[in-house]
Amino acid sequence: VAAVLLIIISSYRSLVLKENLKYINYVNSLNLTYELGITPFIYLTNEEFARMHTFRGLAFNSSGVRTQENSVQQSNIDAIDWRKKGIISPVQNQLSCGCCYAFAATELVAVAHRLQGLTAPVLSSQQVLDCSQGYGNNGCDGGTLGASLLYIKAKGVVSDAAYPYLGKEGSCEIPSGSLYTFKTYQQLLYTKEDTIKEMVSTRPVSVGIASSWSNLQVFLWASALMFSIIGKVYCQETVMESWIT
């Protein structure tokens, strides 16, 4: 029975692969400003990709400080790469756990410390995953960036080395060690890309986007590389037009 089941599953995945390759070839034949190709998600249907690897839930809650778009300071900077300045942590992989909110929140806190000239390691997304349900998150079934930031502001977060990521929910057991927190944050809802551009010129930002679009599942590169953002499309390093995420 196991052998028969394996053959059926393999046959199904082969069909998914065939359809995805067909779609990739079609889109690439249009000679657009970006190119699609084989990614770690090539054997998934778009529905599976959206369910397993994209954001679930509203990006923010009403408790954050909401910034008006017209209050964002204008910048004349054409390009900046925060990775080269040592501000951005290495890319991490959430695996099949729907907790991009935790990665986005912990990275924002680490970035805030580094921008002030302080040392900050990669912070524990697993702690936020395990411990922030009381603030509105729902473990691997989704959560919000706002709820995660409220949790970190209240409780602090340890390093990933002290509380490493497992790719699944665990019990909330925070080890002793340095706790990282912050005082306040800003949020923009339904923001124009030009506004994000101005904000990214002064510091990295975390962006929630609708990422179930089929092209993002098999996205390789785009023609313009300008800005570094903490963009949680599916916690996989991906280049989007005009952005490095």
PDB file of C-alpha atoms in Angstrom:
ATOM      1  CA  VAL A   1       0.000   0.000   0.000  1.00  0.00           C
ATOM      2  CA  ALA A   2       2.818   2.386   0.893  1.00  0.00           C
ATOM      3  CA  ALA A   3       4.547   1.760  -2.439  1.00  0.00           C
ATOM      4  CA  VAL A   4       1.336   2.379  -4.376  1.00  0.00           C
ATOM      5  CA  LEU A   5       0.672   5.557  -2.403  1.00  0.00           C
ATOM      6  CA  LEU A   6       4.212   6.817  -3.081  1.00  0.00           C
ATOM      7  CA  ILE A   7       3.753   6.241  -6.818  1.00  0.00           C
ATOM      8  CA  ILE A   8       0.444   8.131  -6.779  1.00  0.00           C
ATOM      9  CA  ILE A   9       1.969  11.052  -4.873  1.00  0.00           C
ATOM     10  CA  SER A  10       5.000  11.144  -7.167  1.00  0.00           C
ATOM     11  CA  SER A  11       2.751  11.071 -10.220  1.00  0.00           C
ATOM     12  CA  TYR A  12       0.682  13.955  -8.828  1.00  0.00           C
ATOM     13  CA  ARG A  13       3.777  16.041  -8.078  1.00  0.00           C
ATOM     14  CA  SER A  14       5.066  15.369 -11.579  1.00  0.00           C
ATOM     15  CA  LEU A  15       1.842  16.798 -12.983  1.00  0.00           C
ATOM     16  CA  VAL A  16       2.175  19.865 -10.719  1.00  0.00           C
ATOM     17  CA  LEU A  17       5.777  20.315 -11.857  1.00  0.00           C
ATOM     18  CA  LYS A  18       4.746  20.008 -15.506  1.00  0.00           C
ATOM     19  CA  GLU A  19       2.029  22.654 -15.137  1.00  0.00           C
ATOM     20  CA  ASN A  20       4.330  25.038 -13.274  1.00  0.00           C
ATOM     21  CA  LEU A  21       7.054  24.684 -15.909  1.00  0.00           C
ATOM     22  CA  LYS A  22       4.482  25.304 -18.619  1.00  0.00           C
ATOM     23  CA  TYR A  23       3.396  28.485 -16.837  1.00  0.00           C
ATOM     24  CA  ILE A  24       7.008  29.620 -16.357  1.00  0.00           C
ATOM     25  CA  ASN A  25       7.802  29.165 -20.042  1.00  0.00           C
ATOM     26  CA  TYR A  26       4.668  31.040 -21.069  1.00  0.00           C
ATOM     27  CA  VAL A  27       5.346  34.058 -18.838  1.00  0.00           C
ATOM     28  CA  ASN A  28       9.023  34.197 -19.833  1.00  0.00           C
ATOM     29  CA  SER A  29       8.029  34.146 -23.515  1.00  0.00           C
ATOM     30  CA  LEU A  30       6.281  37.501 -22.994  1.00  0.00           C
ATOM     31  CA  ASN A  31       9.671  39.225 -22.428  1.00  0.00           C
ATOM     32  CA  LEU A  32       8.535  41.111 -19.346  1.00  0.00           C
ATOM     33  CA  THR A  33      10.807  43.029 -16.949  1.00  0.00           C
ATOM     34  CA  TYR A  34      11.171  39.964 -14.726  1.00  0.00           C
ATOM     35  CA  GLU A  35      11.907  36.268 -15.145  1.00  0.00           C
ATOM     36  CA  LEU A  36      10.355  33.191 -13.596  1.00  0.00           C
ATOM     37  CA  GLY A  37      12.165  29.921 -12.922  1.00  0.00           C
ATOM     38  CA  ILE A  38      12.638  26.930 -10.657  1.00  0.00           C
ATOM     39  CA  THR A  39      12.403  27.701  -6.929  1.00  0.00           C
ATOM     40  CA  PRO A  40      12.028  25.484  -3.832  1.00  0.00           C
ATOM     41  CA  PHE A  41       8.259  25.766  -4.370  1.00  0.00           C
ATOM     42  CA  ILE A  42       8.154  24.332  -7.894  1.00  0.00           C
ATOM     43  CA  TYR A  43       6.350  21.127  -6.798  1.00  0.00           C
ATOM     44  CA  LEU A  44       3.518  23.010  -5.059  1.00  0.00           C
ATOM     45  CA  THR A  45       0.268  24.231  -6.543  1.00  0.00           C
ATOM     46  CA  ASN A  46      -0.365  27.941  -6.073  1.00  0.00           C
ATOM     47  CA  GLU A  47      -3.055  27.111  -3.521  1.00  0.00           C
ATOM     48  CA  GLU A  48      -0.582  25.011  -1.508  1.00  0.00           C
ATOM     49  CA  PHE A  49       2.055  27.732  -1.749  1.00  0.00           C
ATOM     50  CA  ALA A  50      -0.373  30.370  -0.499  1.00  0.00           C
ATOM     51  CA  ARG A  51      -1.539  28.176   2.384  1.00  0.00           C
ATOM     52  CA  MET A  52       1.907  27.042   3.514  1.00  0.00           C
ATOM     53  CA  HIS A  53       4.214  29.982   2.845  1.00  0.00           C
ATOM     54  CA  THR A  54       2.349  33.280   2.680  1.00  0.00           C
ATOM     55  CA  PHE A  55       1.031  35.679   5.267  1.00  0.00           C
ATOM     56  CA  ARG A  56      -2.260  34.910   7.007  1.00  0.00           C
ATOM     57  CA  GLY A  57      -4.153  37.631   8.778  1.00  0.00           C
ATOM     58  CA  LEU A  58      -4.083  41.407   8.832  1.00  0.00           C
ATOM     59  CA  ALA A  59      -0.620  42.916   8.757  1.00  0.00           C
ATOM     60  CA  PHE A  60      -1.226  45.338  11.636  1.00  0.00           C
ATOM     61  CA  ASN A  61      -3.547  46.098  14.487  1.00  0.00           C
ATOM     62  CA  SER A  62      -4.863  49.431  15.692  1.00  0.00           C
ATOM     63  CA  SER A  63      -2.433  49.768  18.601  1.00  0.00           C
ATOM     64  CA  GLY A  64       0.539  51.014  16.605  1.00  0.00           C
ATOM     65  CA  VAL A  65       1.392  54.608  15.816  1.00  0.00           C
ATOM     66  CA  ARG A  66      -0.119  55.276  12.405  1.00  0.00           C
ATOM     67  CA  THR A  67       1.913  57.574  10.156  1.00  0.00           C
ATOM     68  CA  GLN A  68       0.254  59.646   7.446  1.00  0.00           C
ATOM     69  CA  GLU A  69       1.835  59.266   4.023  1.00  0.00           C
ATOM     70  CA  ASN A  70       2.247  63.029   3.610  1.00  0.00           C
ATOM     71  CA  SER A  71       4.337  63.129   6.809  1.00  0.00           C
ATOM     72  CA  VAL A  72       7.050  60.875   5.384  1.00  0.00           C
ATOM     73  CA  GLN A  73      10.207  62.881   4.772  1.00  0.00           C
ATOM     74  CA  GLN A  74      11.251  63.204   1.132  1.00  0.00           C
ATOM     75  CA  SER A  75      14.638  61.787   0.148  1.00  0.00           C
ATOM     76  CA  ASN A  76      16.947  62.318  -2.825  1.00  0.00           C
ATOM     77  CA  ILE A  77      18.710  58.976  -2.393  1.00  0.00           C
ATOM     78  CA  ASP A  78      18.512  56.880  -5.557  1.00  0.00           C
ATOM     79  CA  ALA A  79      19.801  53.602  -4.158  1.00  0.00           C
ATOM     80  CA  ILE A  80      20.791  52.046  -0.858  1.00  0.00           C
ATOM     81  CA  ASP A  81      21.553  48.470   0.148  1.00  0.00           C
ATOM     82  CA  TRP A  82      21.154  47.964   3.883  1.00  0.00           C
ATOM     83  CA  ARG A  83      22.728  44.512   3.652  1.00  0.00           C
ATOM     84  CA  LYS A  84      26.102  46.052   2.755  1.00  0.00           C
ATOM     85  CA  LYS A  85      25.832  48.326   5.798  1.00  0.00           C
ATOM     86  CA  GLY A  86      25.478  45.350   8.138  1.00  0.00           C
ATOM     87  CA  ILE A  87      21.936  46.309   9.147  1.00  0.00           C
ATOM     88  CA  ILE A  88      20.014  43.308   7.772  1.00  0.00           C
ATOM     89  CA  SER A  89      20.286  39.779   9.154  1.00  0.00           C
ATOM     90  CA  PRO A  90      20.938  36.812   6.838  1.00  0.00           C
ATOM     91  CA  VAL A  91      17.861  35.430   5.067  1.00  0.00           C
ATOM     92  CA  GLN A  92      15.954  32.849   7.101  1.00  0.00           C
ATOM     93  CA  ASN A  93      13.479  30.153   6.074  1.00  0.00           C
ATOM     94  CA  GLN A  94      10.162  29.729   7.878  1.00  0.00           C
ATOM     95  CA  LEU A  95       9.698  26.229   6.423  1.00  0.00           C
ATOM     96  CA  SER A  96       5.997  25.251   6.343  1.00  0.00           C
ATOM     97  CA  CYS A  97       5.020  27.160   9.496  1.00  0.00           C
ATOM     98  CA  GLY A  98       2.872  30.228   8.749  1.00  0.00           C
ATOM     99  CA  CYS A  99       4.763  32.635  11.012  1.00  0.00           C
ATOM    100  CA  CYS A 100       6.298  35.263   8.740  1.00  0.00           C
ATOM    101  CA  TYR A 101       4.930  37.818  11.190  1.00  0.00           C
ATOM    102  CA  ALA A 102       7.437  36.594  13.800  1.00  0.00           C
ATOM    103  CA  PHE A 103      10.420  36.948  11.460  1.00  0.00           C
ATOM    104  CA  ALA A 104       9.324  40.408  10.354  1.00  0.00           C
ATOM    105  CA  ALA A 105       8.865  41.645  13.922  1.00  0.00           C
ATOM    106  CA  THR A 106      12.124  40.289  15.339  1.00  0.00           C
ATOM    107  CA  GLU A 107      14.101  41.647  12.403  1.00  0.00           C
ATOM    108  CA  LEU A 108      12.589  45.111  12.828  1.00  0.00           C
ATOM    109  CA  VAL A 109      13.695  45.146  16.460  1.00  0.00           C
ATOM    110  CA  ALA A 110      17.207  43.975  15.578  1.00  0.00           C
ATOM    111  CA  VAL A 111      17.439  46.605  12.841  1.00  0.00           C
ATOM    112  CA  ALA A 112      16.351  49.357  15.238  1.00  0.00           C
ATOM    113  CA  HIS A 113      19.246  48.475  17.563  1.00  0.00           C
ATOM    114  CA  ARG A 114      21.810  48.293  14.749  1.00  0.00           C
ATOM    115  CA  LEU A 115      20.768  51.667  13.346  1.00  0.00           C
ATOM    116  CA  GLN A 116      21.630  53.159  16.742  1.00  0.00           C
ATOM    117  CA  GLY A 117      25.103  51.678  16.571  1.00  0.00           C
ATOM    118  CA  LEU A 118      24.285  48.862  18.975  1.00  0.00           C
ATOM    119  CA  THR A 119      25.067  45.189  18.498  1.00  0.00           C
ATOM    120  CA  ALA A 120      22.079  42.927  17.920  1.00  0.00           C
ATOM    121  CA  PRO A 121      22.148  39.249  16.898  1.00  0.00           C
ATOM    122  CA  VAL A 122      19.461  37.482  14.933  1.00  0.00           C
ATOM    123  CA  LEU A 123      16.515  37.517  17.334  1.00  0.00           C
ATOM    124  CA  SER A 124      14.250  34.611  18.224  1.00  0.00           C
ATOM    125  CA  SER A 125      11.293  34.199  15.892  1.00  0.00           C
ATOM    126  CA  GLN A 126      10.556  30.959  17.740  1.00  0.00           C
ATOM    127  CA  GLN A 127       9.940  32.883  20.967  1.00  0.00           C
ATOM    128  CA  VAL A 128       7.386  35.097  19.236  1.00  0.00           C
ATOM    129  CA  LEU A 129       5.819  32.035  17.614  1.00  0.00           C
ATOM    130  CA  ASP A 130       5.516  30.177  20.928  1.00  0.00           C
ATOM    131  CA  CYS A 131       4.732  32.984  23.347  1.00  0.00           C
ATOM    132  CA  SER A 132       2.614  35.687  21.667  1.00  0.00           C
ATOM    133  CA  GLN A 133      -0.804  33.981  21.422  1.00  0.00           C
ATOM    134  CA  GLY A 134      -2.054  36.142  24.265  1.00  0.00           C
ATOM    135  CA  TYR A 135      -1.429  39.195  22.076  1.00  0.00           C
ATOM    136  CA  GLY A 136      -3.521  37.894  19.171  1.00  0.00           C
ATOM    137  CA  ASN A 137      -1.198  35.622  17.191  1.00  0.00           C
ATOM    138  CA  ASN A 138      -2.096  32.036  16.333  1.00  0.00           C
ATOM    139  CA  GLY A 139       1.185  30.161  16.047  1.00  0.00           C
ATOM    140  CA  CYS A 140       1.835  28.475  12.704  1.00  0.00           C
ATOM    141  CA  ASP A 141      -1.711  29.341  11.620  1.00  0.00           C
ATOM    142  CA  GLY A 142      -0.886  33.033  11.247  1.00  0.00           C
ATOM    143  CA  GLY A 143      -0.642  36.248  13.179  1.00  0.00           C
ATOM    144  CA  THR A 144       0.050  39.939  12.769  1.00  0.00           C
ATOM    145  CA  LEU A 145       3.126  42.100  12.801  1.00  0.00           C
ATOM    146  CA  GLY A 146       1.393  44.536  15.150  1.00  0.00           C
ATOM    147  CA  ALA A 147       0.577  41.850  17.723  1.00  0.00           C
ATOM    148  CA  SER A 148       4.144  40.568  17.546  1.00  0.00           C
ATOM    149  CA  LEU A 149       5.601  44.018  18.127  1.00  0.00           C
ATOM    150  CA  LEU A 150       3.290  44.595  21.083  1.00  0.00           C
ATOM    151  CA  TYR A 151       4.492  41.318  22.581  1.00  0.00           C
ATOM    152  CA  ILE A 152       8.178  42.180  22.090  1.00  0.00           C
ATOM    153  CA  LYS A 153       7.647  45.676  23.478  1.00  0.00           C
ATOM    154  CA  ALA A 154       6.078  44.233  26.627  1.00  0.00           C
ATOM    155  CA  LYS A 155       8.218  41.130  27.164  1.00  0.00           C
ATOM    156  CA  GLY A 156      11.397  41.537  25.139  1.00  0.00           C
ATOM    157  CA  VAL A 157      12.922  38.861  22.927  1.00  0.00           C
ATOM    158  CA  VAL A 158      16.107  36.808  23.255  1.00  0.00           C
ATOM    159  CA  SER A 159      18.541  35.809  20.519  1.00  0.00           C
ATOM    160  CA  ASP A 160      17.871  33.049  18.014  1.00  0.00           C
ATOM    161  CA  ALA A 161      20.955  31.276  19.335  1.00  0.00           C
ATOM    162  CA  ALA A 162      19.370  31.116  22.796  1.00  0.00           C
ATOM    163  CA  TYR A 163      15.908  30.125  21.530  1.00  0.00           C
ATOM    164  CA  PRO A 164      16.418  28.635  18.025  1.00  0.00           C
ATOM    165  CA  TYR A 165      13.792  28.298  15.319  1.00  0.00           C
ATOM    166  CA  LEU A 166      12.190  24.846  14.942  1.00  0.00           C
ATOM    167  CA  GLY A 167       9.773  25.362  12.061  1.00  0.00           C
ATOM    168  CA  LYS A 168       6.878  24.306  14.287  1.00  0.00           C
ATOM    169  CA  GLU A 169       5.117  25.464  17.440  1.00  0.00           C
ATOM    170  CA  GLY A 170       6.686  24.627  20.781  1.00  0.00           C
ATOM    171  CA  SER A 171       6.092  25.425  24.423  1.00  0.00           C
ATOM    172  CA  CYS A 172       6.891  28.941  25.618  1.00  0.00           C
ATOM    173  CA  GLU A 173      10.080  28.487  27.619  1.00  0.00           C
ATOM    174  CA  ILE A 174      12.191  31.647  27.488  1.00  0.00           C
ATOM    175  CA  PRO A 175      15.805  31.062  28.538  1.00  0.00           C
ATOM    176  CA  SER A 176      17.771  33.536  30.597  1.00  0.00           C
ATOM    177  CA  GLY A 177      19.833  36.014  28.629  1.00  0.00           C
ATOM    178  CA  SER A 178      19.790  39.458  27.101  1.00  0.00           C
ATOM    179  CA  LEU A 179      16.334  40.740  26.140  1.00  0.00           C
ATOM    180  CA  TYR A 180      15.851  43.119  23.208  1.00  0.00           C
ATOM    181  CA  THR A 181      12.886  45.468  23.025  1.00  0.00           C
ATOM    182  CA  PHE A 182      11.931  48.944  21.731  1.00  0.00           C
ATOM    183  CA  LYS A 183       9.871  52.002  22.654  1.00  0.00           C
ATOM    184  CA  THR A 184       7.548  52.676  19.698  1.00  0.00           C
ATOM    185  CA  TYR A 185       6.888  51.868  16.041  1.00  0.00           C
ATOM    186  CA  GLN A 186       5.065  53.347  13.063  1.00  0.00           C
ATOM    187  CA  GLN A 187       2.679  51.737  10.626  1.00  0.00           C
ATOM    188  CA  LEU A 188       1.279  52.675   7.236  1.00  0.00           C
ATOM    189  CA  LEU A 189      -1.753  50.930   5.743  1.00  0.00           C
ATOM    190  CA  TYR A 190      -2.416  50.534   2.003  1.00  0.00           C
ATOM    191  CA  THR A 191       0.729  52.486   1.225  1.00  0.00           C
ATOM    192  CA  LYS A 192       1.903  53.690  -2.166  1.00  0.00           C
ATOM    193  CA  GLU A 193       5.210  52.294  -3.346  1.00  0.00           C
ATOM    194  CA  ASP A 194       6.742  55.770  -3.635  1.00  0.00           C
ATOM    195  CA  THR A 195       6.073  56.318   0.065  1.00  0.00           C
ATOM    196  CA  ILE A 196       7.772  53.032   0.955  1.00  0.00           C
ATOM    197  CA  LYS A 197      10.713  54.123  -1.192  1.00  0.00           C
ATOM    198  CA  GLU A 198      11.125  57.296   0.863  1.00  0.00           C
ATOM    199  CA  MET A 199      10.947  55.383   4.132  1.00  0.00           C
ATOM    200  CA  VAL A 200      13.428  52.714   3.016  1.00  0.00           C
ATOM    201  CA  SER A 201      15.951  55.416   2.125  1.00  0.00           C
ATOM    202  CA  THR A 202      16.335  56.161   5.846  1.00  0.00           C
ATOM    203  CA  ARG A 203      15.898  52.693   7.398  1.00  0.00           C
ATOM    204  CA  PRO A 204      14.713  49.191   6.485  1.00  0.00           C
ATOM    205  CA  VAL A 205      10.975  48.615   6.795  1.00  0.00           C
ATOM    206  CA  SER A 206       8.781  45.555   7.074  1.00  0.00           C
ATOM    207  CA  VAL A 207       6.182  45.165   4.337  1.00  0.00           C
ATOM    208  CA  GLY A 208       3.165  42.881   4.157  1.00  0.00           C
ATOM    209  CA  ILE A 209       1.972  42.170   0.610  1.00  0.00           C
ATOM    210  CA  ALA A 210      -0.559  39.880  -1.031  1.00  0.00           C
ATOM    211  CA  SER A 211       1.871  37.173  -2.085  1.00  0.00           C
ATOM    212  CA  SER A 212      -0.359  34.395  -3.401  1.00  0.00           C
ATOM    213  CA  TRP A 213       0.162  35.802  -6.927  1.00  0.00           C
ATOM    214  CA  SER A 214       1.354  32.826  -8.982  1.00  0.00           C
ATOM    215  CA  ASN A 215       4.444  34.612 -10.293  1.00  0.00           C
ATOM    216  CA  LEU A 216       5.911  35.109  -6.818  1.00  0.00           C
ATOM    217  CA  GLN A 217       5.983  31.367  -6.264  1.00  0.00           C
ATOM    218  CA  VAL A 218       8.497  30.937  -9.099  1.00  0.00           C
ATOM    219  CA  PHE A 219      10.035  34.421  -9.169  1.00  0.00           C
ATOM    220  CA  LEU A 220      13.765  34.681 -10.005  1.00  0.00           C
ATOM    221  CA  TRP A 221      14.724  38.290 -10.704  1.00  0.00           C
ATOM    222  CA  ALA A 222      13.608  41.672 -12.026  1.00  0.00           C
ATOM    223  CA  SER A 223      15.342  44.333 -14.075  1.00  0.00           C
ATOM    224  CA  ALA A 224      15.812  46.980 -11.356  1.00  0.00           C
ATOM    225  CA  LEU A 225      17.534  46.567  -7.996  1.00  0.00           C
ATOM    226  CA  MET A 226      17.345  49.662  -5.819  1.00  0.00           C
ATOM    227  CA  PHE A 227      16.342  49.269  -2.209  1.00  0.00           C
ATOM    228  CA  SER A 228      16.633  46.829   0.665  1.00  0.00           C
ATOM    229  CA  ILE A 229      13.488  46.055   2.617  1.00  0.00           C
ATOM    230  CA  ILE A 230      12.492  43.465   5.151  1.00  0.00           C
ATOM    231  CA  GLY A 231       9.846  42.038   2.844  1.00  0.00           C
ATOM    232  CA  LYS A 232       8.197  38.903   4.074  1.00  0.00           C
ATOM    233  CA  VAL A 233       6.869  37.404   0.886  1.00  0.00           C
ATOM    234  CA  TYR A 234       7.656  33.843   1.918  1.00  0.00           C
ATOM    235  CA  CYS A 235      10.796  34.190   4.006  1.00  0.00           C
ATOM    236  CA  GLN A 236      12.960  33.267   1.050  1.00  0.00           C
ATOM    237  CA  GLU A 237      15.420  35.654  -0.570  1.00  0.00           C
ATOM    238  CA  THR A 238      13.647  36.953  -3.654  1.00  0.00           C
ATOM    239  CA  VAL A 239      14.233  39.986  -5.823  1.00  0.00           C
ATOM    240  CA  MET A 240      11.217  42.020  -6.870  1.00  0.00           C
ATOM    241  CA  GLU A 241      11.197  44.925  -9.296  1.00  0.00           C
ATOM    242  CA  SER A 242      12.908  47.922  -7.650  1.00  0.00           C
ATOM    243  CA  TRP A 243      13.327  46.062  -4.348  1.00  0.00           C
ATOM    244  CA  ILE A 244      15.591  43.507  -2.705  1.00  0.00           C
ATOM    245  CA  THR A 245      13.563  41.506  -0.195  1.00  0.00           C
TER     246      THR A 245
END
